[in-house]
Short mmCIF file of C-alpha atoms and ligand atoms in Angstrom, two decimals:
data_model
loop_
_atom_site.label_atom_id
_atom_site.label_comp_id
_atom_site.label_asym_id
_atom_site.label_seq_id
_atom_site.Cartn_x
_atom_site.Cartn_y
_atom_site.Cartn_z
CA UNK A 7 111.08 94.51 62.62
CA UNK A 8 108.01 96.80 62.32
CA UNK A 9 107.77 97.66 58.68
CA UNK A 10 105.17 99.21 56.39
CA UNK A 11 102.40 97.74 58.50
CA UNK A 12 102.97 100.60 60.90
CA UNK A 13 101.19 102.93 58.57
CA UNK A 14 97.90 101.17 59.25
CA UNK A 15 95.99 101.46 62.50
CA UNK A 16 96.02 97.70 62.92
CA UNK A 17 99.76 97.76 62.55
CA UNK A 18 100.06 100.54 65.05
CA UNK A 19 97.97 98.63 67.57
CA UNK A 20 100.06 95.54 67.09
CA UNK A 21 103.08 97.66 67.96
CA UNK A 22 101.37 98.78 71.16
CA UNK A 23 100.45 95.21 71.97
CA UNK A 24 103.75 93.68 70.90
CA UNK A 25 105.15 91.42 73.61
CA UNK A 26 108.40 93.13 74.37
CA UNK A 27 111.36 92.12 76.48
CA UNK A 28 114.08 93.95 78.40
CA UNK A 29 116.40 94.02 75.45
CA UNK A 30 113.85 95.52 73.12
CA UNK A 31 114.44 99.03 71.99
CA UNK A 32 112.47 101.00 69.49
CA UNK A 33 114.21 102.80 66.66
CA UNK A 34 113.52 106.52 66.28
CA UNK A 35 111.55 105.69 63.12
CA UNK A 36 109.34 103.25 65.01
CA UNK A 37 108.71 105.82 67.73
CA UNK A 38 107.87 108.47 65.15
CA UNK A 39 105.50 106.11 63.34
CA UNK A 40 103.69 105.15 66.54
CA UNK A 41 103.40 108.79 67.60
CA UNK A 42 101.74 109.53 64.29
CA UNK A 43 99.32 106.63 64.37
CA UNK A 44 98.50 105.60 67.96
CA UNK A 45 96.01 108.04 69.39
CA UNK A 46 95.81 108.50 73.14
CA UNK A 47 92.39 107.47 74.45
CA UNK A 48 90.78 109.81 77.01
CA UNK A 49 87.39 108.60 78.15
CA UNK A 50 85.50 110.74 80.67
CA UNK A 51 82.91 109.84 83.27
CA UNK A 52 81.10 111.45 86.15
CA UNK A 53 80.38 108.84 88.80
CA UNK A 54 79.84 110.51 92.18
CA UNK A 55 81.90 109.17 95.06
CA UNK A 56 81.20 109.28 98.79
CA UNK A 57 84.19 111.47 99.67
CA UNK A 58 85.67 112.56 96.33
CA UNK A 59 84.82 112.51 92.63
CA UNK A 60 88.37 112.34 91.27
CA UNK A 61 91.53 110.74 92.63
CA UNK A 62 95.06 111.67 91.61
CA UNK A 63 97.96 109.50 92.82
CA UNK A 64 101.39 111.14 92.47
CA UNK A 65 104.49 109.07 93.27
CA UNK A 66 107.96 110.37 94.12
CA UNK A 67 110.90 108.02 94.71
CA UNK A 68 113.17 106.54 97.38
CA UNK A 69 113.12 109.06 100.22
CA UNK A 70 112.87 108.64 103.99
CA UNK A 71 109.92 110.21 105.78
CA UNK A 72 111.93 112.81 107.64
CA UNK A 73 114.01 113.89 104.66
CA UNK A 74 110.87 114.46 102.60
CA UNK A 75 108.99 116.22 105.39
CA UNK A 76 111.84 118.74 105.77
CA UNK A 77 111.88 119.72 102.11
CA UNK A 78 110.37 123.24 101.96
CA UNK A 79 108.23 122.57 98.86
CA UNK A 80 106.76 119.32 100.14
CA UNK A 81 106.29 120.80 103.61
CA UNK A 82 104.41 123.79 102.17
CA UNK A 83 102.14 121.61 100.04
CA UNK A 84 101.45 119.22 102.91
CA UNK A 85 100.28 122.15 105.06
CA UNK A 86 97.48 122.75 102.57
CA UNK A 87 96.16 119.24 103.16
CA UNK A 88 96.30 116.29 105.54
CA UNK A 89 99.66 114.70 106.36
CA UNK A 90 99.44 110.92 106.74
CA UNK A 91 101.99 110.08 109.42
CA UNK A 92 101.71 106.26 109.28
CA UNK A 93 101.50 105.45 105.58
CA UNK A 94 103.72 102.50 104.56
CA UNK A 95 105.11 101.22 101.28
CA UNK A 96 104.86 97.45 100.75
CA UNK A 97 108.50 96.40 100.27
CA UNK A 98 111.72 97.31 98.40
CA UNK A 99 112.74 98.16 95.68
CA UNK A 100 110.54 100.28 93.37
CA UNK A 101 108.75 98.05 90.88
CA UNK A 102 106.97 95.79 93.40
CA UNK A 103 105.42 98.88 95.00
CA UNK A 104 104.08 100.19 91.68
CA UNK A 105 102.81 96.68 90.91
CA UNK A 106 101.11 96.55 94.33
CA UNK A 107 99.35 99.87 93.74
CA UNK A 108 97.58 98.46 90.68
CA UNK A 109 96.84 94.88 91.69
CA UNK A 110 96.88 94.52 95.48
CA UNK A 111 100.01 92.34 95.60
CA UNK A 112 103.65 92.45 94.62
CA UNK A 113 103.74 88.70 93.90
CA UNK A 114 107.07 88.32 95.66
CA UNK A 115 108.83 90.85 93.44
CA UNK A 116 112.11 91.82 95.10
CA UNK A 117 113.73 93.44 92.08
CA UNK A 118 113.25 95.97 89.26
CA UNK A 119 113.42 93.41 86.44
CA UNK A 120 111.25 93.02 83.37
CA UNK A 121 107.94 91.50 84.47
CA UNK A 122 104.65 91.00 82.70
CA UNK A 123 101.89 89.73 85.00
CA UNK A 124 99.72 86.94 83.57
CA UNK A 125 96.27 87.70 82.17
CA UNK A 126 94.46 86.16 85.14
CA UNK A 127 95.71 88.90 87.49
CA UNK A 128 93.09 91.64 87.77
CA UNK A 129 93.83 95.29 88.47
CA UNK A 130 92.13 98.51 89.50
CA UNK A 131 91.31 99.02 85.79
CA UNK A 132 88.88 96.08 86.12
CA UNK A 133 87.38 97.61 89.25
CA UNK A 134 86.81 100.98 87.54
CA UNK A 135 85.38 99.34 84.43
CA UNK A 136 82.57 97.74 86.50
CA UNK A 137 81.08 101.25 86.80
CA UNK A 138 82.67 102.83 83.72
CA UNK A 139 84.76 105.13 85.89
CA UNK A 140 87.29 106.63 83.50
CA UNK A 141 90.90 105.93 84.50
CA UNK A 142 94.28 106.80 83.08
CA UNK A 143 97.95 107.16 83.77
CA UNK A 144 100.26 110.04 82.94
CA UNK A 145 103.92 109.05 82.67
CA UNK A 146 106.31 111.91 82.04
CA UNK A 147 108.49 111.43 78.94
CA UNK A 148 106.78 108.25 77.78
CA UNK A 149 107.17 108.62 74.00
CA UNK A 150 103.61 107.68 73.01
CA UNK A 151 100.46 106.29 74.57
CA UNK A 152 100.71 102.59 75.38
CA UNK A 153 104.49 102.38 74.83
CA UNK A 154 105.76 99.07 76.20
CA UNK A 155 109.51 99.48 76.04
CA UNK A 156 111.64 99.01 79.16
CA UNK A 157 112.71 102.65 79.18
CA UNK A 158 112.79 105.71 76.97
CA UNK A 159 115.04 108.71 76.83
CA UNK A 160 115.92 111.26 74.18
CA UNK A 161 118.76 112.69 76.25
CA UNK A 162 121.82 111.35 78.08
CA UNK A 163 119.83 111.06 81.31
CA UNK A 164 117.20 108.48 82.29
CA UNK A 165 113.68 109.75 81.67
CA UNK A 166 110.80 107.23 81.40
CA UNK A 167 111.13 103.80 83.04
CA UNK A 168 108.57 101.01 82.70
CA UNK A 169 109.24 99.86 86.28
CA UNK A 170 107.52 103.06 87.50
CA UNK A 171 104.43 102.47 85.38
CA UNK A 172 101.91 100.34 87.33
CA UNK A 173 99.31 99.25 84.79
CA UNK A 174 101.64 98.52 81.88
CA UNK A 175 102.99 95.56 83.89
CA UNK A 176 99.77 93.58 83.41
CA UNK A 177 98.70 91.42 80.48
CA UNK A 178 95.10 92.12 81.48
CA UNK A 179 95.79 95.74 80.54
CA UNK A 180 98.16 95.37 77.60
CA UNK A 181 96.23 92.53 75.86
CA UNK A 182 93.47 94.99 75.05
CA UNK A 183 92.92 97.40 72.18
CA UNK A 184 91.91 100.44 74.20
CA UNK A 185 93.52 100.12 77.62
CA UNK A 186 97.14 100.74 76.60
CA UNK A 187 96.04 104.01 75.01
CA UNK A 188 94.85 105.22 78.43
CA UNK A 189 98.49 105.12 79.57
CA UNK A 190 99.67 108.49 78.36
CA UNK A 191 102.38 111.09 78.81
CA UNK A 192 102.48 114.62 80.24
CA UNK A 193 101.92 116.22 76.82
CA UNK A 194 98.57 114.44 76.76
CA UNK A 195 97.94 115.32 80.41
CA UNK A 196 97.96 119.02 79.56
CA UNK A 197 95.80 118.41 76.49
CA UNK A 198 93.30 116.40 78.56
CA UNK A 199 93.32 119.15 81.20
CA UNK A 200 92.67 121.84 78.63
CA UNK A 201 89.90 119.89 76.88
CA UNK A 202 88.34 118.74 80.17
CA UNK A 203 89.02 115.12 79.27
CA UNK A 204 90.76 114.04 82.48
CA UNK A 205 89.73 110.68 83.94
CA UNK A 206 88.31 110.22 87.46
CA UNK A 207 91.34 108.15 88.52
CA UNK A 208 94.85 108.97 87.42
CA UNK A 209 98.33 107.84 88.38
CA UNK A 210 101.12 110.34 87.77
CA UNK A 211 104.81 109.44 87.45
CA UNK A 212 107.31 112.28 86.92
CA UNK A 213 110.52 111.47 85.03
CA UNK A 214 113.61 110.01 86.69
CA UNK A 215 114.97 113.46 87.55
CA UNK A 216 111.70 115.04 88.67
CA UNK A 217 110.77 112.10 90.93
CA UNK A 218 114.07 112.26 92.91
CA UNK A 219 115.23 108.85 91.66
CA UNK A 220 118.26 110.22 89.82
CA UNK A 221 118.38 113.52 91.69
CA UNK A 222 117.39 114.44 95.24
CA UNK A 223 114.42 115.61 97.28
CA UNK A 224 115.09 119.28 96.50
CA UNK A 225 114.75 118.67 92.77
CA UNK A 226 111.56 116.64 93.29
CA UNK A 227 110.20 119.32 95.64
CA UNK A 228 110.86 121.97 93.00
CA UNK A 229 108.99 119.85 90.47
CA UNK A 230 106.02 119.32 92.81
CA UNK A 231 106.03 123.03 93.69
CA UNK A 232 105.68 123.86 90.00
CA UNK A 233 103.34 121.04 88.94
CA UNK A 234 100.74 120.91 91.72
CA UNK A 235 99.78 124.51 92.77
CA UNK A 236 98.39 125.56 89.36
CA UNK A 237 96.22 122.42 89.35
CA UNK A 238 94.80 123.29 92.76
CA UNK A 239 93.81 126.68 91.36
CA UNK A 240 92.10 125.08 88.36
CA UNK A 241 88.39 124.70 89.17
CA UNK A 242 87.86 121.95 86.58
CA UNK A 243 90.76 119.90 87.94
CA UNK A 244 90.30 120.52 91.62
CA UNK A 245 86.56 120.40 92.27
CA UNK A 246 85.85 117.45 94.61
CA UNK A 247 89.29 116.07 93.74
CA UNK A 248 91.55 114.22 96.19
CA UNK A 249 95.26 114.11 95.46
CA UNK A 250 97.67 111.78 97.21
CA UNK A 251 101.33 112.68 97.08
CA UNK A 252 103.42 109.77 98.30
CA UNK A 253 106.71 107.92 97.83
CA UNK A 254 107.16 104.44 96.40
CA UNK A 255 109.48 103.42 99.29
CA UNK A 256 111.92 104.88 101.80
CA UNK A 257 115.57 105.36 100.88
CA UNK A 258 116.95 103.39 103.84
CA UNK A 259 116.05 99.69 103.68
CA UNK A 260 116.73 98.96 107.36
CA UNK A 261 114.34 101.62 108.66
CA UNK A 262 110.56 101.16 108.83
CA UNK A 263 109.16 101.65 105.30
CA UNK A 264 107.01 104.61 106.37
CA UNK A 265 106.77 107.11 103.52
CA UNK A 266 105.91 110.81 103.69
CA UNK A 267 102.43 111.18 102.26
CA UNK A 268 99.75 113.82 102.17
CA UNK A 269 96.26 114.33 100.82
CA UNK A 270 95.39 117.55 99.02
CA UNK A 271 92.69 119.03 96.87
CA UNK A 272 89.18 120.35 96.66
CA UNK A 273 87.66 117.27 98.34
CA UNK A 274 89.36 118.14 101.63
CA UNK A 275 87.07 120.03 104.02
CA UNK A 276 88.45 123.41 105.08
CA UNK A 277 88.73 122.43 108.77
CA UNK A 278 91.03 119.51 107.96
CA UNK A 279 93.58 121.57 106.04
CA UNK A 280 96.91 121.60 107.83
CA UNK A 281 96.05 118.60 110.03
CA UNK A 282 97.63 115.17 110.40
CA UNK A 283 96.09 111.69 110.36
CA UNK A 284 97.98 108.92 112.18
CA UNK A 285 95.88 106.00 110.85
CA UNK A 286 97.91 103.05 109.56
CA UNK A 287 97.77 102.99 105.76
CA UNK A 288 99.68 101.18 103.02
CA UNK A 289 99.70 101.50 99.22
CA UNK A 290 96.92 98.86 99.40
CA UNK A 291 94.78 101.33 101.35
CA UNK A 292 94.46 103.42 98.21
CA UNK A 293 92.77 100.59 96.30
CA UNK A 294 90.47 99.85 99.24
CA UNK A 295 89.62 103.57 99.59
CA UNK A 296 88.78 103.88 95.89
CA UNK A 297 86.51 100.82 96.18
CA UNK A 298 84.77 102.20 99.25
CA UNK A 299 84.41 105.65 97.71
CA UNK A 300 82.80 104.47 94.47
CA UNK A 301 81.11 101.29 95.70
CA UNK A 302 83.45 98.99 93.80
CA UNK A 303 84.36 95.40 94.64
CA UNK A 304 87.74 94.27 95.98
CA UNK A 305 90.50 92.53 94.05
CA UNK A 306 90.55 89.94 96.84
CA UNK A 307 94.26 90.57 97.47
CA UNK A 308 95.89 92.82 100.09
CA UNK A 309 93.38 95.57 99.34
CA UNK A 310 90.73 93.31 100.91
CA UNK A 311 91.63 93.96 104.55
CA UNK A 312 93.46 97.27 104.14
CA UNK A 313 92.49 100.31 106.21
CA UNK A 314 90.74 103.01 104.20
CA UNK A 315 91.20 106.78 104.20
CA UNK A 316 89.47 108.26 107.22
CA UNK A 317 87.24 110.54 105.12
CA UNK A 318 85.86 107.49 103.30
CA UNK A 319 85.68 105.30 106.41
CA UNK A 320 83.55 107.97 108.10
CA UNK A 321 81.05 107.79 105.23
CA UNK A 322 80.80 103.99 105.16
CA UNK A 323 81.00 103.37 108.92
CA UNK A 324 84.04 101.13 108.50
CA UNK A 325 86.27 101.02 111.59
CA UNK A 326 89.98 101.04 110.74
CA UNK A 327 92.47 98.90 112.64
CA UNK A 328 95.03 100.38 115.01
CA UNK A 329 98.48 98.87 114.74
CA UNK A 330 101.10 98.18 117.36
CA UNK A 331 104.13 99.65 115.58
CA UNK A 332 106.70 97.59 117.44
CA UNK A 333 108.46 95.48 114.75
CA UNK A 334 106.64 97.15 111.87
CA UNK A 335 109.18 97.49 109.05
CA UNK A 336 107.32 96.20 105.97
CA UNK A 337 110.69 96.44 104.20
CA UNK A 338 110.91 92.88 102.88
CA UNK A 339 109.29 90.80 100.16
CA UNK A 340 107.82 87.38 100.78
CA UNK A 341 108.68 84.63 98.29
CA UNK A 342 106.57 84.47 95.16
CA UNK A 343 106.63 83.73 91.44
CA UNK A 344 108.61 86.87 90.55
CA UNK A 345 111.20 86.71 93.35
CA UNK A 346 114.88 86.78 92.47
CA UNK A 347 116.05 85.67 95.88
CA UNK A 348 115.88 81.94 96.33
CA UNK A 349 114.41 81.39 99.76
CA UNK A 350 114.26 77.93 101.29
CA UNK A 351 110.48 78.20 100.96
CA UNK A 352 110.62 79.69 97.45
CA UNK A 353 107.22 79.49 95.86
CA UNK A 354 106.86 79.72 92.07
CA UNK A 355 103.07 79.57 92.33
CA UNK A 356 100.92 82.61 91.53
CA UNK A 357 99.10 83.51 94.76
CA UNK A 358 95.39 82.70 94.93
CA UNK A 359 93.26 85.70 96.03
CA UNK A 360 90.26 85.57 98.34
CA UNK A 361 86.98 84.87 96.57
CA UNK A 362 84.63 85.19 99.52
CA UNK A 363 83.79 87.89 102.08
CA UNK A 364 82.90 91.54 101.74
CA UNK A 365 86.35 93.10 102.43
CA UNK A 366 87.00 96.56 103.88
CA UNK A 367 85.14 98.44 101.16
CA UNK A 368 82.06 96.31 101.82
CA UNK A 369 81.22 95.41 98.23
CA UNK A 370 82.48 91.85 97.90
CA UNK A 371 85.00 90.62 95.38
CA UNK A 372 85.30 91.29 91.65
CA UNK A 373 83.28 88.76 89.60
CA UNK A 374 86.12 87.68 87.34
CA UNK A 375 88.32 87.00 90.38
CA UNK A 376 85.58 84.88 91.95
CA UNK A 377 85.13 82.98 88.69
CA UNK A 378 88.83 82.43 87.96
CA UNK A 379 89.80 81.31 91.45
CA UNK A 380 86.53 79.66 92.50
CA UNK A 381 86.99 76.92 95.09
CA UNK A 382 90.71 77.55 95.56
CA UNK A 383 92.17 78.30 98.96
CA UNK A 384 93.57 81.84 99.27
CA UNK A 385 97.37 81.81 99.57
CA UNK A 386 97.47 84.48 102.29
CA UNK A 387 95.19 85.90 104.95
CA UNK A 388 93.96 88.84 102.90
CA UNK A 389 91.66 90.06 105.67
CA UNK A 390 94.69 91.35 107.56
CA UNK A 391 95.30 95.12 107.44
CA UNK A 392 99.04 94.33 107.35
CA UNK A 393 100.38 92.27 104.43
CA UNK A 394 102.37 89.26 105.68
CA UNK A 395 103.45 85.72 104.90
CA UNK A 396 103.44 83.17 107.68
CA UNK A 397 105.42 80.57 105.68
CA UNK A 398 108.50 82.76 105.23
CA UNK A 399 108.00 84.77 108.43
CA UNK A 400 107.68 88.08 106.54
CA UNK A 401 105.96 90.85 108.58
CA UNK A 402 104.82 88.36 111.24
CA UNK A 403 104.14 89.14 114.90
CA UNK A 404 102.38 92.47 114.27
CA UNK A 405 99.40 93.09 116.55
CA UNK A 406 96.33 95.09 115.56
CA UNK A 407 93.07 95.92 117.28
CA UNK A 408 89.92 98.03 117.07
CA UNK A 409 86.62 98.58 118.83
CA UNK A 410 83.46 98.01 116.77
CA UNK A 411 80.11 98.87 118.42
CA UNK A 412 81.73 98.65 121.84
CA UNK A 413 83.30 95.25 121.12
CA UNK A 414 87.06 94.95 121.15
CA UNK A 415 88.63 92.97 118.29
CA UNK A 416 92.25 91.89 118.15
CA UNK A 417 94.49 90.23 115.63
CA UNK A 418 98.09 89.32 114.97
CA UNK A 419 99.96 88.50 111.77
CA UNK A 420 100.95 84.87 112.34
C1 NAG B 511 103.23 112.07 74.13
O1 NAG B 511 102.31 111.18 73.54
C2 NAG B 511 101.73 111.71 72.37
C3 NAG B 511 100.59 110.78 71.98
O2 NAG B 511 100.99 109.43 71.87
C4 NAG B 511 102.79 111.92 71.32
O3 NAG B 511 102.22 112.43 70.14
C5 NAG B 511 103.80 112.90 71.86
O4 NAG B 511 104.86 113.06 70.93
C6 NAG B 511 104.37 112.42 73.18
N1 NAG B 511 105.18 113.48 73.78
C7 NAG B 511 106.44 113.32 74.07
C8 NAG B 511 107.13 114.47 74.69
O5 NAG B 511 107.05 112.28 73.86
C1 NAG B 512 112.24 115.79 83.13
O1 NAG B 512 111.14 116.64 82.95
C2 NAG B 512 111.45 118.03 83.08
C3 NAG B 512 110.16 118.79 82.96
O2 NAG B 512 109.29 118.45 84.02
C4 NAG B 512 112.44 118.43 82.00
O3 NAG B 512 112.79 119.79 82.18
C5 NAG B 512 113.67 117.56 82.11
O4 NAG B 512 114.52 117.85 81.04
C6 NAG B 512 113.31 116.09 82.10
N1 NAG B 512 114.49 115.32 82.41
C7 NAG B 512 115.26 114.79 81.51
C8 NAG B 512 116.43 114.03 81.98
O5 NAG B 512 115.01 114.89 80.33
C1 NAG B 513 120.23 118.35 94.59
O1 NAG B 513 120.51 118.33 93.19
C2 NAG B 513 120.71 119.63 92.66
C3 NAG B 513 120.81 119.49 91.15
O2 NAG B 513 121.74 118.53 90.81
C4 NAG B 513 121.93 120.25 93.28
O3 NAG B 513 122.09 121.56 92.80
C5 NAG B 513 121.74 120.30 94.78
O4 NAG B 513 122.93 120.74 95.40
C6 NAG B 513 121.40 118.93 95.34
N1 NAG B 513 121.06 119.06 96.73
C7 NAG B 513 121.52 118.23 97.67
C8 NAG B 513 121.06 118.48 99.04
O5 NAG B 513 122.28 117.31 97.39
C1 NAG B 514 119.76 103.61 107.79
O1 NAG B 514 119.22 103.34 109.07
C2 NAG B 514 120.16 102.74 109.95
C3 NAG B 514 119.41 102.34 111.21
O2 NAG B 514 118.71 103.43 111.76
C4 NAG B 514 121.31 103.72 110.20
O3 NAG B 514 122.27 103.11 111.02
C5 NAG B 514 121.95 104.07 108.85
O4 NAG B 514 122.91 105.06 109.04
C6 NAG B 514 120.90 104.59 107.87
N1 NAG B 514 121.54 104.73 106.58
C7 NAG B 514 121.40 105.84 105.86
C8 NAG B 514 122.04 105.82 104.51
O5 NAG B 514 120.76 106.80 106.23
C1 NAG B 515 114.40 95.36 107.32
O1 NAG B 515 114.71 96.04 108.50
C2 NAG B 515 115.28 95.20 109.50
C3 NAG B 515 115.43 96.02 110.77
O2 NAG B 515 116.24 97.14 110.55
C4 NAG B 515 116.62 94.66 109.01
O3 NAG B 515 117.15 93.77 109.96
C5 NAG B 515 116.39 93.91 107.69
O4 NAG B 515 117.65 93.53 107.15
C6 NAG B 515 115.69 94.82 106.70
N1 NAG B 515 115.38 94.07 105.49
C7 NAG B 515 115.86 94.40 104.29
C8 NAG B 515 115.46 93.54 103.13
O5 NAG B 515 116.64 95.32 104.11
C1 NAG B 516 97.00 82.10 86.40
O1 NAG B 516 98.03 82.21 85.42
C2 NAG B 516 99.26 81.61 85.80
C3 NAG B 516 100.30 81.93 84.74
O2 NAG B 516 99.84 81.64 83.49
C4 NAG B 516 99.06 80.11 85.94
O3 NAG B 516 100.26 79.51 86.35
C5 NAG B 516 97.98 79.87 86.98
O4 NAG B 516 97.71 78.49 87.06
C6 NAG B 516 96.71 80.61 86.64
N1 NAG B 516 95.77 80.49 87.77
C7 NAG B 516 94.55 80.02 87.63
C8 NAG B 516 93.76 79.86 88.86
O5 NAG B 516 94.08 79.71 86.56
#
C-alpha cells in the first residue's frame, strides 16, 4: 500500500496523515521506513504561568482509589506532593476519558472503539497554540512519532494502544503537518529531556503493562517508582513543574468514579508537601487549570465550568464549587454521536459548545469555537462544575454551592 513514495518526506507525511481504520496494520517495512523518515518535532517555549511553568499529566489505568492509595510506591510518591481526595474520572471505559482530557467532552463515547473526532472539535493543542506554549505527548512503545495505527506491539503482549492516546483521536490534530510529530514515544522523551527540548505541557502514557491495564497496581507502582523520582531530581525537568499522577477511571463501575490522584513537582510549595486537598475535581479541571495558569481561553465544553486546582484558583481569585457527594458516581456516559448503546434519547448530533461567557479560567472562549458555533444553542449547561445531561438523566440531582464575596450561590444538575 505505501510504496516507494515512503522514501520522500512528502510520502512519509502522507503515511502519518493517512486516514486509518481499526483493521489497518502497518508492515514491519512500513514501520521501519517511517522511523527513518518521520522526524519527531520538539518545539520549546518559556511562557510563565501563575502557579507552574510546566505541566506533566501521567495516566495509569483502571484502579479503585483505595487500591491505588495502598500501593507502597504510589503512597510514597503521593507523600511528596498533594493528594487530591475528590478527583473524578468522567465515565467508563478508558477511551472516553482520554478523549475528555484533550477536548473537554467525551461526546457520548461508552466504548473503546476506533474513533476519529471531526475537524471542528478543538482541543488543548489549539489553546496552547494561541500563546505558542509548546505541547507534546509521550506514548510508551509507540513505534514512531505521529503513528496512527490502532495498536502496536513487537512482542506477544499488548504495548501501545491508540485508545490511550488523547490527541491522536482528533482530526484537528492529525490533519496537520507538524502536530502529529509532537506525539512521540519514550525514546524521544529521554532525548528531549537530555537536549532540554521538553514541551511545557506533556501527556504521558506508559505501555499496557506499566500502566496496570494488563497487569496490576504493583507493577504500575514499580514503574512509577522507577520513572518519576529521577525526574524530580532533575533540575531542568522539575523547576516550576507540576506533575499530576492520576487514573483514567476506577476499576469497579458501580462505585463512585473517584480516582487516586496526586500533584508533585518543583511547583509545589514546601509547606504543602504531604498534604491533601479535598476540592472536587474532574479530568476537565486539568484543562481549566491550564487555561487559568497560562491565561488561555476555554474550549467552551465541560472545562468551562470545571473547578480549578487550588494553587491556581488562589492566584486568580476564582472560588471553586463545593459538591454534595450524595449520588455522585460519574460512572455513566450520556448519549452522543459516538455512543454504542442505543438509548431511547439517542442523539447522533455533535454537541454544540458554549460560545459566550468567561468560564472558570476567566479568559473567554477560543476564537475558532466562537466562530464555528456562533449563534447555536449549547447542547449542555457547560457552566456546571459537574458534567451532566438532563435529557438522559445522567449525573442529575447533584447539588453544589459556594460563597463568593459573602454571597452564597447554589446550583443543581437538572
Ligand atoms: C520512537 O520514535 C522514534 C522517532 O519516530 C523512532 O526512531 C524510534 O524507533 C521509536 N522507538 C521505539 C522503541 O519504537
Ligand atoms: C513496557 O515497558 C517496559 C519499560 O518501561 C518494558 O520493560 C516492557 O517490556 C514493556 N512491555 C511490553 C509488553 O513490551
Ligand atoms: C502483580 O503482577 C505481578 C507480575 O505479573 C505478579 O508477580 C504479582 O503477584 C501480582 N500481584 C498481585 C497482587 O496480583
Ligand atoms: C464493586 O462495588 C460493589 C458495590 O460496592 C461491590 O459489591 C463489588 O463487590 C465491587 N466489585 C469489585 C470487583 O470490587
Ligand atoms: C453506576 O453506579 C450506580 C450505583 O452503584 C449503578 O447503579 C450503575 O449501574 C452504575 N453505572 C454503570 C454504567 O456501571
Ligand atoms: C461539525 O462536524 C460534524 C461532523 O462533520 C458535523 O456533523 C457538524 O454539523 C459540524 N458542526 C458545525 C457547527 O459545523
